[in-house]
Short mmCIF file of C-alpha atoms and ligand atoms in Angstrom, two decimals:
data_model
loop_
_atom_site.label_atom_id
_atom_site.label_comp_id
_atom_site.label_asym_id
_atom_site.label_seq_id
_atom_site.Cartn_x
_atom_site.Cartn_y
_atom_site.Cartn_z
CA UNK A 16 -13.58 32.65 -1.75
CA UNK A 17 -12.18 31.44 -5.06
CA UNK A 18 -13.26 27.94 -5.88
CA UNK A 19 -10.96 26.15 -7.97
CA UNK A 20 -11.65 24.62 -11.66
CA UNK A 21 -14.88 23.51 -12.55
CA UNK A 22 -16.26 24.01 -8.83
CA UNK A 23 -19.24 26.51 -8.56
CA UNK A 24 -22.14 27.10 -6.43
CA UNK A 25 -25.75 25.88 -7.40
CA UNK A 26 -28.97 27.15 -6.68
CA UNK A 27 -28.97 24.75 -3.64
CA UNK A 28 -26.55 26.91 -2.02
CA UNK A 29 -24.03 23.48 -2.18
CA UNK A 30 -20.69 23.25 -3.89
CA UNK A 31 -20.71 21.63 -7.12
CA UNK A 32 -17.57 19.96 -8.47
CA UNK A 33 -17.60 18.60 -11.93
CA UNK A 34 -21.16 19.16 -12.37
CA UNK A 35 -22.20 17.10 -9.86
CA UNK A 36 -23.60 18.00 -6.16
CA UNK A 37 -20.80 17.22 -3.44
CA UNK A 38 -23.74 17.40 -0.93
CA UNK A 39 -25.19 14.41 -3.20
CA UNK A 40 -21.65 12.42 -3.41
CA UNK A 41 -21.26 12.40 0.24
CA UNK A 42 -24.89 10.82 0.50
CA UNK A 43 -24.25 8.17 -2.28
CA UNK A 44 -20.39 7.31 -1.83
CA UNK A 45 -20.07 8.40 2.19
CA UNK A 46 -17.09 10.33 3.89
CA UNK A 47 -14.72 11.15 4.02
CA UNK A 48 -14.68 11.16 0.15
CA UNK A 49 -12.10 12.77 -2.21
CA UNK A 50 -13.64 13.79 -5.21
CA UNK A 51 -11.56 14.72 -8.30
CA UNK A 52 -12.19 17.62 -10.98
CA UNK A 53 -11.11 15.54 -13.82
CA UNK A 54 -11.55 18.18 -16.35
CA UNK A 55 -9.54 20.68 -14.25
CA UNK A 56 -6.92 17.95 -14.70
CA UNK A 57 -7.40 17.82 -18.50
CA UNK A 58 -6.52 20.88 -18.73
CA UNK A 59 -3.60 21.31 -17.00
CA UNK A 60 -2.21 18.20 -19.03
CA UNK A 61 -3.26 20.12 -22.10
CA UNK A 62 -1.35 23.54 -20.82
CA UNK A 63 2.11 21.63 -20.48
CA UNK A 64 1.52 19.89 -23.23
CA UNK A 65 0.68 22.58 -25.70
CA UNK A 66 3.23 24.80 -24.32
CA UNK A 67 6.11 22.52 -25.39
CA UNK A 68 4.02 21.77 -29.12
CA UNK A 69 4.02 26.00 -29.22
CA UNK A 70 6.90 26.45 -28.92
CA UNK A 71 8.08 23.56 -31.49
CA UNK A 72 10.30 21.40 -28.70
CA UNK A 73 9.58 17.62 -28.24
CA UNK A 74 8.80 16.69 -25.01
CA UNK A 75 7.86 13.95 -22.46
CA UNK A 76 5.06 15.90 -20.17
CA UNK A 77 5.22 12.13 -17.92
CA UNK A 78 2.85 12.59 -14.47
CA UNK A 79 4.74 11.77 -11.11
CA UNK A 80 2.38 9.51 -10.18
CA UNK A 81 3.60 9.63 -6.13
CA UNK A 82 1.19 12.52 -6.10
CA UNK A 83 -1.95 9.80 -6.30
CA UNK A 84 -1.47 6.48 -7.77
CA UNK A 85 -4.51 4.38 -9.02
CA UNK A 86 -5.51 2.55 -12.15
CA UNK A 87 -7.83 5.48 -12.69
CA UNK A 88 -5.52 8.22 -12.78
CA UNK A 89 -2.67 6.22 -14.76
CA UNK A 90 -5.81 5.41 -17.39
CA UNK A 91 -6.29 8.73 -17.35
CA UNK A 92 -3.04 10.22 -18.12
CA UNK A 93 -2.83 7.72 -21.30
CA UNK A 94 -5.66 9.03 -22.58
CA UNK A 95 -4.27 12.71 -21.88
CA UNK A 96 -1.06 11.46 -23.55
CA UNK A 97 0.86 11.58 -20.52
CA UNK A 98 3.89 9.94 -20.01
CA UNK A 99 3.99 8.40 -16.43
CA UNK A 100 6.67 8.47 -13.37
CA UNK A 101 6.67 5.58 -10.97
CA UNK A 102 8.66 5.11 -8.38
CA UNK A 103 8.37 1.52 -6.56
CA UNK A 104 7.38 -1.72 -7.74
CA UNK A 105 4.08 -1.20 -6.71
CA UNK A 106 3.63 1.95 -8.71
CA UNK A 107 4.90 -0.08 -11.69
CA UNK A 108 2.30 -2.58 -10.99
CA UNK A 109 -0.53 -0.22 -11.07
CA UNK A 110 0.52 1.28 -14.41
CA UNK A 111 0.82 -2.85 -15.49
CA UNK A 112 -2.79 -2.69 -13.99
CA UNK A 113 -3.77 0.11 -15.93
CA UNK A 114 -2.07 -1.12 -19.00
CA UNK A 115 -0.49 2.47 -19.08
CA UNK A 116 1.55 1.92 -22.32
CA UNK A 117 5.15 0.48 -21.49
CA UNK A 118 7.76 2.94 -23.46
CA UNK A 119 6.26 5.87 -21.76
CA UNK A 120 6.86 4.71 -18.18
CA UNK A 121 9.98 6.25 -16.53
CA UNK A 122 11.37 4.62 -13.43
CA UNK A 123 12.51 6.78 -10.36
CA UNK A 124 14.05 5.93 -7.23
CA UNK A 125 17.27 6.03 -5.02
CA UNK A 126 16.73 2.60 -3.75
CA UNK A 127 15.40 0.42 -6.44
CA UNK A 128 15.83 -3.26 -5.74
CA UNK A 129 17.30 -5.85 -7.74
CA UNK A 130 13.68 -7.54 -8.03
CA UNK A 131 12.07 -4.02 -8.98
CA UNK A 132 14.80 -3.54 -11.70
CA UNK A 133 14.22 -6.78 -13.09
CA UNK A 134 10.68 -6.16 -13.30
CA UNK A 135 10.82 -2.98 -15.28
CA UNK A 136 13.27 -4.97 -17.90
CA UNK A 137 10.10 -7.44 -17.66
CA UNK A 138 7.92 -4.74 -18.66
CA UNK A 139 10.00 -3.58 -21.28
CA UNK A 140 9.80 0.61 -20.20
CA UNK A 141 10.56 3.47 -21.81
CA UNK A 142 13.60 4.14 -19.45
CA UNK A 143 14.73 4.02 -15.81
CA UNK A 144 16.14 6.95 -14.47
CA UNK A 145 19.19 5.76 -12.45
CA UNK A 146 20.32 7.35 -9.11
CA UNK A 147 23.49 5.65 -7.68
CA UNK A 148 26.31 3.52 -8.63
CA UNK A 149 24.93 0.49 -7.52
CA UNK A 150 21.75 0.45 -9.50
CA UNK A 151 23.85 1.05 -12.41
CA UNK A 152 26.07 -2.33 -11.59
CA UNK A 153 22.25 -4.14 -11.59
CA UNK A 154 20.95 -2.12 -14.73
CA UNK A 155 24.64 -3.32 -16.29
CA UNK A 156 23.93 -7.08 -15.20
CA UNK A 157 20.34 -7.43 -15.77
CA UNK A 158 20.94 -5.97 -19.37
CA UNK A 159 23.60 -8.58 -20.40
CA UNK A 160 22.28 -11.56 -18.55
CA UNK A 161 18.65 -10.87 -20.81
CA UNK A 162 20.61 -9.38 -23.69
CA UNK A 163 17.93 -6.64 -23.37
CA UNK A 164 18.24 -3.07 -24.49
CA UNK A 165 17.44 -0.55 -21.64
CA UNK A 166 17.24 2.98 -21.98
CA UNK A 167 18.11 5.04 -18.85
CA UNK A 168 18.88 9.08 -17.55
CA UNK A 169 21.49 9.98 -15.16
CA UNK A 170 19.63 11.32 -12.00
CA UNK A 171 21.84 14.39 -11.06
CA UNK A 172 21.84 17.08 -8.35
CA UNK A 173 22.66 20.06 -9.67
CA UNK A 174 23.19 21.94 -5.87
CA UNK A 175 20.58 24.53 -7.08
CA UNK A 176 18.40 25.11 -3.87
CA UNK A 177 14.42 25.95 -4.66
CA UNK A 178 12.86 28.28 -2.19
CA UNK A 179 10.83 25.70 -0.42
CA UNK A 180 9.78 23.98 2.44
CA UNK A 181 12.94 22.31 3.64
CA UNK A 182 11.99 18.41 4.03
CA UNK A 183 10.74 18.55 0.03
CA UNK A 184 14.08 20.12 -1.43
CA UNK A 185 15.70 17.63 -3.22
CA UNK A 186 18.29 19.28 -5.70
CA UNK A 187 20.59 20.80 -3.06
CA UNK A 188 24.09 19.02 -3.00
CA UNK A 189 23.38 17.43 0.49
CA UNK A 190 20.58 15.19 -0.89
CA UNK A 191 19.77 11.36 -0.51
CA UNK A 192 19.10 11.71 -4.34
CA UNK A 193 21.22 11.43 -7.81
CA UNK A 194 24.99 11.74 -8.66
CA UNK A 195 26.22 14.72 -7.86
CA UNK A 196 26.98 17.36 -10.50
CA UNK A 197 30.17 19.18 -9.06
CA UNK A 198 32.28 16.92 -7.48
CA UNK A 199 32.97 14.20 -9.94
CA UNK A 200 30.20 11.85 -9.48
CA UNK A 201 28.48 12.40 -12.14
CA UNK A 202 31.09 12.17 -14.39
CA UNK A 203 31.94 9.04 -13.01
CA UNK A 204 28.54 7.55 -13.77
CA UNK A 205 28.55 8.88 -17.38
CA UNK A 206 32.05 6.73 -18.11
CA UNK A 207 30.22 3.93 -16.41
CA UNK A 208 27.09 3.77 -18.22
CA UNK A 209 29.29 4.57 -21.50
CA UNK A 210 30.70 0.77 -21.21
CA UNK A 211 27.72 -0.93 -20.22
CA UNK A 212 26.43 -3.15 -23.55
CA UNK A 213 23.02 -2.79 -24.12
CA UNK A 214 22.28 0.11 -21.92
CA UNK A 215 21.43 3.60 -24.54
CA UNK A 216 21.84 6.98 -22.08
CA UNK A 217 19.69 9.54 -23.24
CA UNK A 218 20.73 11.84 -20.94
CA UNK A 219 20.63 13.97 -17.77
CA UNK A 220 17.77 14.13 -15.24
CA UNK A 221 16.70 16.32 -12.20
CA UNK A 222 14.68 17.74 -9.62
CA UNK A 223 14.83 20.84 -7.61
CA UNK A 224 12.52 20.49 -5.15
CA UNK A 225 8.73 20.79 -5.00
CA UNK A 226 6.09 23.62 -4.85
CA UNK A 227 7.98 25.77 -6.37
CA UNK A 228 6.96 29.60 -6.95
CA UNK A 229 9.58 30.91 -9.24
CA UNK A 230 11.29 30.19 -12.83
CA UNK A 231 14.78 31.09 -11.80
CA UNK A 232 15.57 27.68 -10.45
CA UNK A 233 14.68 25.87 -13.14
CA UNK A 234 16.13 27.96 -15.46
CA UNK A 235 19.74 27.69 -13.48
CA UNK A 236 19.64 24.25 -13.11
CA UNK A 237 18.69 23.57 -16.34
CA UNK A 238 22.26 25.48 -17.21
CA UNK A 239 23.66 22.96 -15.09
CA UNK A 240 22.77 20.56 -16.81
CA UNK A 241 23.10 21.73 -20.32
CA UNK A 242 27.01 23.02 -19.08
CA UNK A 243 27.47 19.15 -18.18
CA UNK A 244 26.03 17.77 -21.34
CA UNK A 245 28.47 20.30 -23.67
CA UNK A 246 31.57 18.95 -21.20
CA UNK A 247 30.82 15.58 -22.44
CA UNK A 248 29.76 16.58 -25.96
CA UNK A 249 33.53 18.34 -25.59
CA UNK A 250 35.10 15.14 -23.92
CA UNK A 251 33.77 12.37 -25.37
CA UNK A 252 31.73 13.56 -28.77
CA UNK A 253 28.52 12.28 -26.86
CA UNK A 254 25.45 13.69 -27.19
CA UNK A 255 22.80 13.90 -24.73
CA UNK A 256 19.22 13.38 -26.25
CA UNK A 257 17.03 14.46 -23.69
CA UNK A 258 17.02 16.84 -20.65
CA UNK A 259 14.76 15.83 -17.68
CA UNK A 260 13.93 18.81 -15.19
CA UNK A 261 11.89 16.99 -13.09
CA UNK A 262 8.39 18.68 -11.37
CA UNK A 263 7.59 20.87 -8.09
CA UNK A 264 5.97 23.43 -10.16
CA UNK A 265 3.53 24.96 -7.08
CA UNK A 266 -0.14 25.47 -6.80
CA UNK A 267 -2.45 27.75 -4.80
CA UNK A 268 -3.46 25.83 -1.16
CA UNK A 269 -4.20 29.36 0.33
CA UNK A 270 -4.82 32.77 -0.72
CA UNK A 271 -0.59 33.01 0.09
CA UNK A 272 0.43 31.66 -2.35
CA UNK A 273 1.01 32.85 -5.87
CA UNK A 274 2.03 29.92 -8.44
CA UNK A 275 2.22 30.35 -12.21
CA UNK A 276 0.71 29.03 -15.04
CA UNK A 277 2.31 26.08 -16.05
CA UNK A 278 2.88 27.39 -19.40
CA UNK A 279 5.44 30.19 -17.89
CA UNK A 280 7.72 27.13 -15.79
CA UNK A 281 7.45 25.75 -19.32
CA UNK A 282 8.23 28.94 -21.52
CA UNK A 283 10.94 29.69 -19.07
CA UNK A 284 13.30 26.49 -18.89
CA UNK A 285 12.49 25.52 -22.89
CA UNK A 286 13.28 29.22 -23.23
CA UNK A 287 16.99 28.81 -21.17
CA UNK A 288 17.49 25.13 -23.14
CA UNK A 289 16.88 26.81 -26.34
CA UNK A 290 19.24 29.79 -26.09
CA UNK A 291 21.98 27.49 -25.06
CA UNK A 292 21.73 24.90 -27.41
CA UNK A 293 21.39 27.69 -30.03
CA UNK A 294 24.59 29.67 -28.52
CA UNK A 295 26.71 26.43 -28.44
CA UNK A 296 25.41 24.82 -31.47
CA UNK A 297 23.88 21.40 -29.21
CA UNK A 298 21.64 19.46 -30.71
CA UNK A 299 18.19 20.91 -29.04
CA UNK A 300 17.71 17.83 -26.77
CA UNK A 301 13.74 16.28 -26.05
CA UNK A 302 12.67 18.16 -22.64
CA UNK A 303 10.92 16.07 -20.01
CA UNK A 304 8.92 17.24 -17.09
CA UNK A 305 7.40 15.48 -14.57
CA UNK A 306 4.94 17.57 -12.95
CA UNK A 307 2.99 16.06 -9.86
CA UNK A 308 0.78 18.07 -7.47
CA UNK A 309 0.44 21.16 -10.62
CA UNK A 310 -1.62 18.05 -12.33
CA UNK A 311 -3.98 16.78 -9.54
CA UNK A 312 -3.19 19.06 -6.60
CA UNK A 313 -5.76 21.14 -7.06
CA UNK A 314 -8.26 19.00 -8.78
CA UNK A 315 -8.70 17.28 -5.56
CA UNK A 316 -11.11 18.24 -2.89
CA UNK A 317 -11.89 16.08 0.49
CA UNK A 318 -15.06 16.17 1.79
CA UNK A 319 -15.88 15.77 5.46
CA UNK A 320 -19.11 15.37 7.66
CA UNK A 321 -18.40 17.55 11.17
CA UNK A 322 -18.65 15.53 14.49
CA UNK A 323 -18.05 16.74 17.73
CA UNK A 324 -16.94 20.65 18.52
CA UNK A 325 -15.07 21.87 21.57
CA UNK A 326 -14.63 25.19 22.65
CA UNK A 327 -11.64 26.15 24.92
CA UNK A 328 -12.08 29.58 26.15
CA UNK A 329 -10.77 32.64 25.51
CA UNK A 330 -8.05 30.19 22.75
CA UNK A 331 -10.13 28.42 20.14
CA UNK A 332 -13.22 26.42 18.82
CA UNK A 333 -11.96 22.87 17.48
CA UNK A 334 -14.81 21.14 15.17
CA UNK A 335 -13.61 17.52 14.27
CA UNK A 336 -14.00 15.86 11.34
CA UNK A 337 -14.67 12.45 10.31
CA UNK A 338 -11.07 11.70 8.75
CA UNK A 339 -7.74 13.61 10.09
CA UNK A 340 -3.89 13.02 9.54
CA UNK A 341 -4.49 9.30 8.28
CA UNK A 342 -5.96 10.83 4.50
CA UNK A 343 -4.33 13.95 5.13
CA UNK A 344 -0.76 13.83 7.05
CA UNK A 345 0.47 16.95 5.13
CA UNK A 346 -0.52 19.60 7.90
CA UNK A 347 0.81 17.16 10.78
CA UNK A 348 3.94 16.44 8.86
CA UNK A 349 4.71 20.04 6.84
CA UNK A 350 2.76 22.67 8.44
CA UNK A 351 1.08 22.27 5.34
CA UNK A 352 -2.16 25.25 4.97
CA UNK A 353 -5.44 24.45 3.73
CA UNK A 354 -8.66 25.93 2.65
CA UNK A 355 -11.84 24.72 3.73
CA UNK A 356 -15.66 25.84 3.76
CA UNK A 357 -19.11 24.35 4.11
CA UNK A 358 -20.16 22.60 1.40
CA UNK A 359 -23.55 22.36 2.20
CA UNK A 360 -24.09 26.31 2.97
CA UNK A 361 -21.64 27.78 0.53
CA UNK A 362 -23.85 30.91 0.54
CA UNK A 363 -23.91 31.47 4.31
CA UNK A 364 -20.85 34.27 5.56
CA UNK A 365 -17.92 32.30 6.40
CA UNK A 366 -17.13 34.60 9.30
CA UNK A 367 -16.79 31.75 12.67
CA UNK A 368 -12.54 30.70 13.04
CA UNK A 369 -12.30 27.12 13.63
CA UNK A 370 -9.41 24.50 14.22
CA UNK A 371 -10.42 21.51 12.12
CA UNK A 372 -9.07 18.60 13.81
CA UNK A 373 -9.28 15.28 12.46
CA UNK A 374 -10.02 12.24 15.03
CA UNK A 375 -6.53 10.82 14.89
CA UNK A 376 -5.50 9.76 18.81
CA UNK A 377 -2.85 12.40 18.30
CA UNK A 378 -2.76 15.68 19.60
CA UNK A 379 -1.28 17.19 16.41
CA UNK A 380 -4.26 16.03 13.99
CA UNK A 381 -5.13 19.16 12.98
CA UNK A 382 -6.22 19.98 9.39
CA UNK A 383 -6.58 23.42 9.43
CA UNK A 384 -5.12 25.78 12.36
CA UNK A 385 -7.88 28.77 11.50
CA UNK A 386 -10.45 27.71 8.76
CA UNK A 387 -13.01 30.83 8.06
CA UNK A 388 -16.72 28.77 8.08
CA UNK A 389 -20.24 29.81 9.20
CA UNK A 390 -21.25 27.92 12.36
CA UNK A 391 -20.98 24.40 11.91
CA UNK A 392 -23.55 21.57 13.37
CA UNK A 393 -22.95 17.88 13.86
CA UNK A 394 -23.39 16.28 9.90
CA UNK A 395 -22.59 19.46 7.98
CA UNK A 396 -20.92 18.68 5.00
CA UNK A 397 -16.94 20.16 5.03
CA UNK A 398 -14.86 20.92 2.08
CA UNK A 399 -11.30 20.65 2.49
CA UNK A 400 -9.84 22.23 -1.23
CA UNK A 401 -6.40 21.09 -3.25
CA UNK A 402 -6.28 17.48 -1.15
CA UNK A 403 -5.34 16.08 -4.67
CA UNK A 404 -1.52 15.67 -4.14
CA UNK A 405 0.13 13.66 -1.45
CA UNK A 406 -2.77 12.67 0.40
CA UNK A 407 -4.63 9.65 -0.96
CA UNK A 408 -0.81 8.28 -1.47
CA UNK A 409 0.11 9.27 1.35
CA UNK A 410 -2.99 7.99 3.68
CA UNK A 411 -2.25 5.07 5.97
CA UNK A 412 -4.54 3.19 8.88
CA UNK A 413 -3.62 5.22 12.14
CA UNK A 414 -6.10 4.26 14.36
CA UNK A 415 -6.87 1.67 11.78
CA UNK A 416 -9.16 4.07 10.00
CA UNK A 417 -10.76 2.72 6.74
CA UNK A 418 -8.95 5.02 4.13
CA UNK A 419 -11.35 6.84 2.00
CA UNK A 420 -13.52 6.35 -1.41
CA UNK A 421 -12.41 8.50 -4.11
CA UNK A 422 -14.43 9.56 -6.95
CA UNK A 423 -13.90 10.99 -10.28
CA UNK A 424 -16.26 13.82 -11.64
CA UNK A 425 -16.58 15.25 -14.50
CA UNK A 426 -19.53 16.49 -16.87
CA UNK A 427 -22.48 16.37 -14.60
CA UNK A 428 -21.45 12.29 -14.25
CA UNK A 429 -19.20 10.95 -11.23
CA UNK A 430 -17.68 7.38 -10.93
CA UNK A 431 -15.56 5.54 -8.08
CA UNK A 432 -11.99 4.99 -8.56
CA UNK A 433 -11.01 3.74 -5.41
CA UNK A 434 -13.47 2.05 -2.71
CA UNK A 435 -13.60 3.09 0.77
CA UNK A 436 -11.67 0.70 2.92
CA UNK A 437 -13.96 -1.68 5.00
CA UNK A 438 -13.46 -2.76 8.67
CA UNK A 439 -12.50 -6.19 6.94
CA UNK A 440 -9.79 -4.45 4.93
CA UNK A 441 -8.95 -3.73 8.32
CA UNK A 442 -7.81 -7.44 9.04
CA UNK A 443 -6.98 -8.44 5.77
CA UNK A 444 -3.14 -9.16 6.68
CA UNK A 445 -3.71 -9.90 10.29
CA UNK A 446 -2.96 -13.91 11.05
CA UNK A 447 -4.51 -14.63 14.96
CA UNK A 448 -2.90 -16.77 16.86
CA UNK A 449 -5.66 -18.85 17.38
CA UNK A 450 -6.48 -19.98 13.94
CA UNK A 451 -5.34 -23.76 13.12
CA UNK A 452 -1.93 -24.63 11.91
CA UNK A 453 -3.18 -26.54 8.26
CA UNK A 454 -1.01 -28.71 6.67
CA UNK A 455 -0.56 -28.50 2.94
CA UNK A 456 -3.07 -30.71 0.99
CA UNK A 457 -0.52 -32.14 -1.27
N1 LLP B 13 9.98 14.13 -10.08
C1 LLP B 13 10.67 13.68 -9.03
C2 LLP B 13 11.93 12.97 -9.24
C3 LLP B 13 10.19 13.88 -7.74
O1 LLP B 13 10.90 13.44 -6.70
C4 LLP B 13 8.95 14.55 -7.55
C5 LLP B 13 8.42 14.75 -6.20
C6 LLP B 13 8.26 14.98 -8.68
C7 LLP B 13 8.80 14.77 -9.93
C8 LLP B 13 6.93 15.68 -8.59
O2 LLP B 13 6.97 16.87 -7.88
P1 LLP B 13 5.67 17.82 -7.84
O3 LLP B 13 5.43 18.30 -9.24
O4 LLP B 13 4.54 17.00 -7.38
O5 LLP B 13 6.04 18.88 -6.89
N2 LLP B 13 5.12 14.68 -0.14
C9 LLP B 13 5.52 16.05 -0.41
C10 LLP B 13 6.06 16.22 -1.80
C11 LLP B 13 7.20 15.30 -2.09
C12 LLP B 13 7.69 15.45 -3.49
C13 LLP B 13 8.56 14.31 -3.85
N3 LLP B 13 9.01 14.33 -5.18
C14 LLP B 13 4.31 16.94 -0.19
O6 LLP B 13 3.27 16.45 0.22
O7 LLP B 13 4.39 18.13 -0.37
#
């Protein structure tokens, strides 16, 4: 089995991430318990980073936070000199939390609200990526009503189709996202934005999809793009600044899949930008990237204790954990794969097929179709591998399960980020119908 970053196996026989014993996290923090391989996420900053500083291009490497949002990660990524990608109000708030430093937040979205817009003038970002024409009449009021300076991109999709799972393409022309490229839109939105005081374009923004295996897309769209910002340089003498080509660079959940170093997604497109700028004499514009799950995807591990097993004859052995599709809805809600093995007896032949189901009231809570382990017993410690993208962000209270603790580890020392919900968390929102109307104390 190949472990992933800093994760070996100690003397103990137990899985060791960042140094530390997992087998000793799940006694002191509990499960289920994600545990993060900060280091593993260092690096990975460092590789996109230093790719871009090789190659002598300025770039933006910002993180798209939707992959896990906390103060601890956003903390993190300003000291890694990450940029940062949020996407709601409440992502913007936990970068405000994390006093993750203003002009390097980018705001996404295809829905902002008036209220969310007016907060990110508050906050004074870096830019806000706009997606539609009606964001652009709020950017265009909220900017002249504060006589405030805002810097925005042009979301646009490009119609370039990644080979990926279906319900995370976004850049294909039938998409809930961005301007489109072909058909006038986008041009449309460029005039507008060109009359709106205050508001500074930069430039041209998108993204293809997500888990991506191969260069080719990005390099075409990133033509798309670049063809786009030469029309208008031809047009209308403007020059785009910077190019934004958005994340979905794809990591390794199974032994299936292949990804590549982030350095070659970043070679390739800065490589295609490059040539053209060079071959049409454009300005060589700043490249962003917002990379997501090929940051913390595979830094993240969940850790499980098994419960009860079932055996139905002659089909399968189920062993259910103590967590399921409320920390992890990826498998319920994209097929999604995952590795898994026994923390606890890393040593012992992983030879016994199990179905790891989760304890969800839901058929369909299933973690892991066929998971390779030895025999498991009630309290065995489970390691579910590359949990670090889209499933802390994407946990919810199904069954009003507690959502888990996560923990950050690193150097033989491990700290908690997030606390494990309690059964009062539970509640916290609830109002009974019994309670006391109280009138206001004036
Ligand atoms: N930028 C934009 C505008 C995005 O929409 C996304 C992801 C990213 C960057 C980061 O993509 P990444 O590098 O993480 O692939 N929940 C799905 C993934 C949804 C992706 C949404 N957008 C999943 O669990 O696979």
């Amino acid at each position: 089995m190949e472990l992933y970053g800093t994760q070996t196996v100690n003397s103990k026989g137990h899985l060791e991430i960042g140094g530390v014993d997992s087998v000793d996290l799940a006694h002191i923090y509990g499960t289920p318990l994600i545990v993060y391989d900060t280091e593993l996420i260092r690096k990975r900053a460092a590789a996109f980073r230093e790719t871009f500083s090789r190659m002598g291009v300025r770039a933006q490497v910002a993180y798209a936070s939707k992959a896990f949002s906390s103060i601890a990660i956003y903390e993190l990524a300003a000291e890694e000199g990450l940029s940062l990608d949020v996407v709601s109000g409440g992502e913007l708030h936990t970068a405000v939390q994390a006093d993750f430093p203003r002009e390097r937040i980018h705001f996404h979205g295809n829905n902002k609200s008036y209220m969310e817009l007016n907060y990110a003038f508050d906050e004074r970002i870096g830019c806000i990526v706009a997606d539609n024409f009606l964001e652009l009449e709020m950017i265009r009021e909220l900017a002249a009503s504060r006589k405030q300076q805002m810097r925005i991109l042009l979301r646009v999709t490009p119609g370039i189709e990644a080979h990926t799972h279906d319900f995370i393409t976004t850049g294909q022309e039938d998409s809930k996202f961005g301007f489109d490229l072909k058909n006038g839109q986008a041009d449309e939105a460029f005039r507008t934005v060109l009359d709106m005081p205050y508001v500074e374009l930069l430039g041209l923004h998108c993204h293809i999809g997500s888990q991506i295996f191969e260069t080719d897309a990005f390099t075409l769209a990133a033509q798309a793009l670049m063809k786009k910002m030469e029309q208008w340089r031809a047009e209308e003498g403007f020059v785009c600044s910077v190019l934004n080509l958005g994340g979905g660079f794809g990591i390794r959940y199974t032994e299936a899949d292949k990804p590549l170093e982030p350095a070659v997604y970043v070679e390739n497109m800065t490589e295609a930008v490059l040539a053209l700028s060079a071959e049409w004499d454009y300005p060589m514009p700043e490249i962003w990237i917002e990379p997501g799950r090929s940051l913390v995807g595979d830094a993240g591990t969940t850790l499980y204790t098994a419960g009860s097993e079932k055996t139905v004859p002659g089909i399968r052995t189920y062993l259910a954990v103590d967590g399921g599709m409320s920390d992890n809805i990826r498998p319920a809600l994209y097929d999604a794969d995952y590795t898994a093995a026994a923390a606890g007896k890393m040593d012992a032949p992983h030879d016994t097929e199990l179905t790891i189901a989760g304890k969800c009231c839901e058929s369909g809570d299933k973690l892991i179709q066929a998971a390779r382990l030895p025999r498991m017993q009630e309290g065995d410690l489970l390691a579910v591998f590359c949990t670090g993208a889209y499933t802390y962000s994407m946990a919810g209270n199904y069954n009003r399960l507690p959502r888990p603790a996560v923990v950050f580890a690193e150097k033989g020392q491990h700290r908690l980020v997030i606390r494990r919900e309690t059964y009062e968390d539970m509640t916290r929102l609830d109002l009974s119908l019994q309670q006391k109307v109280r009138k206001e104390q004036s």
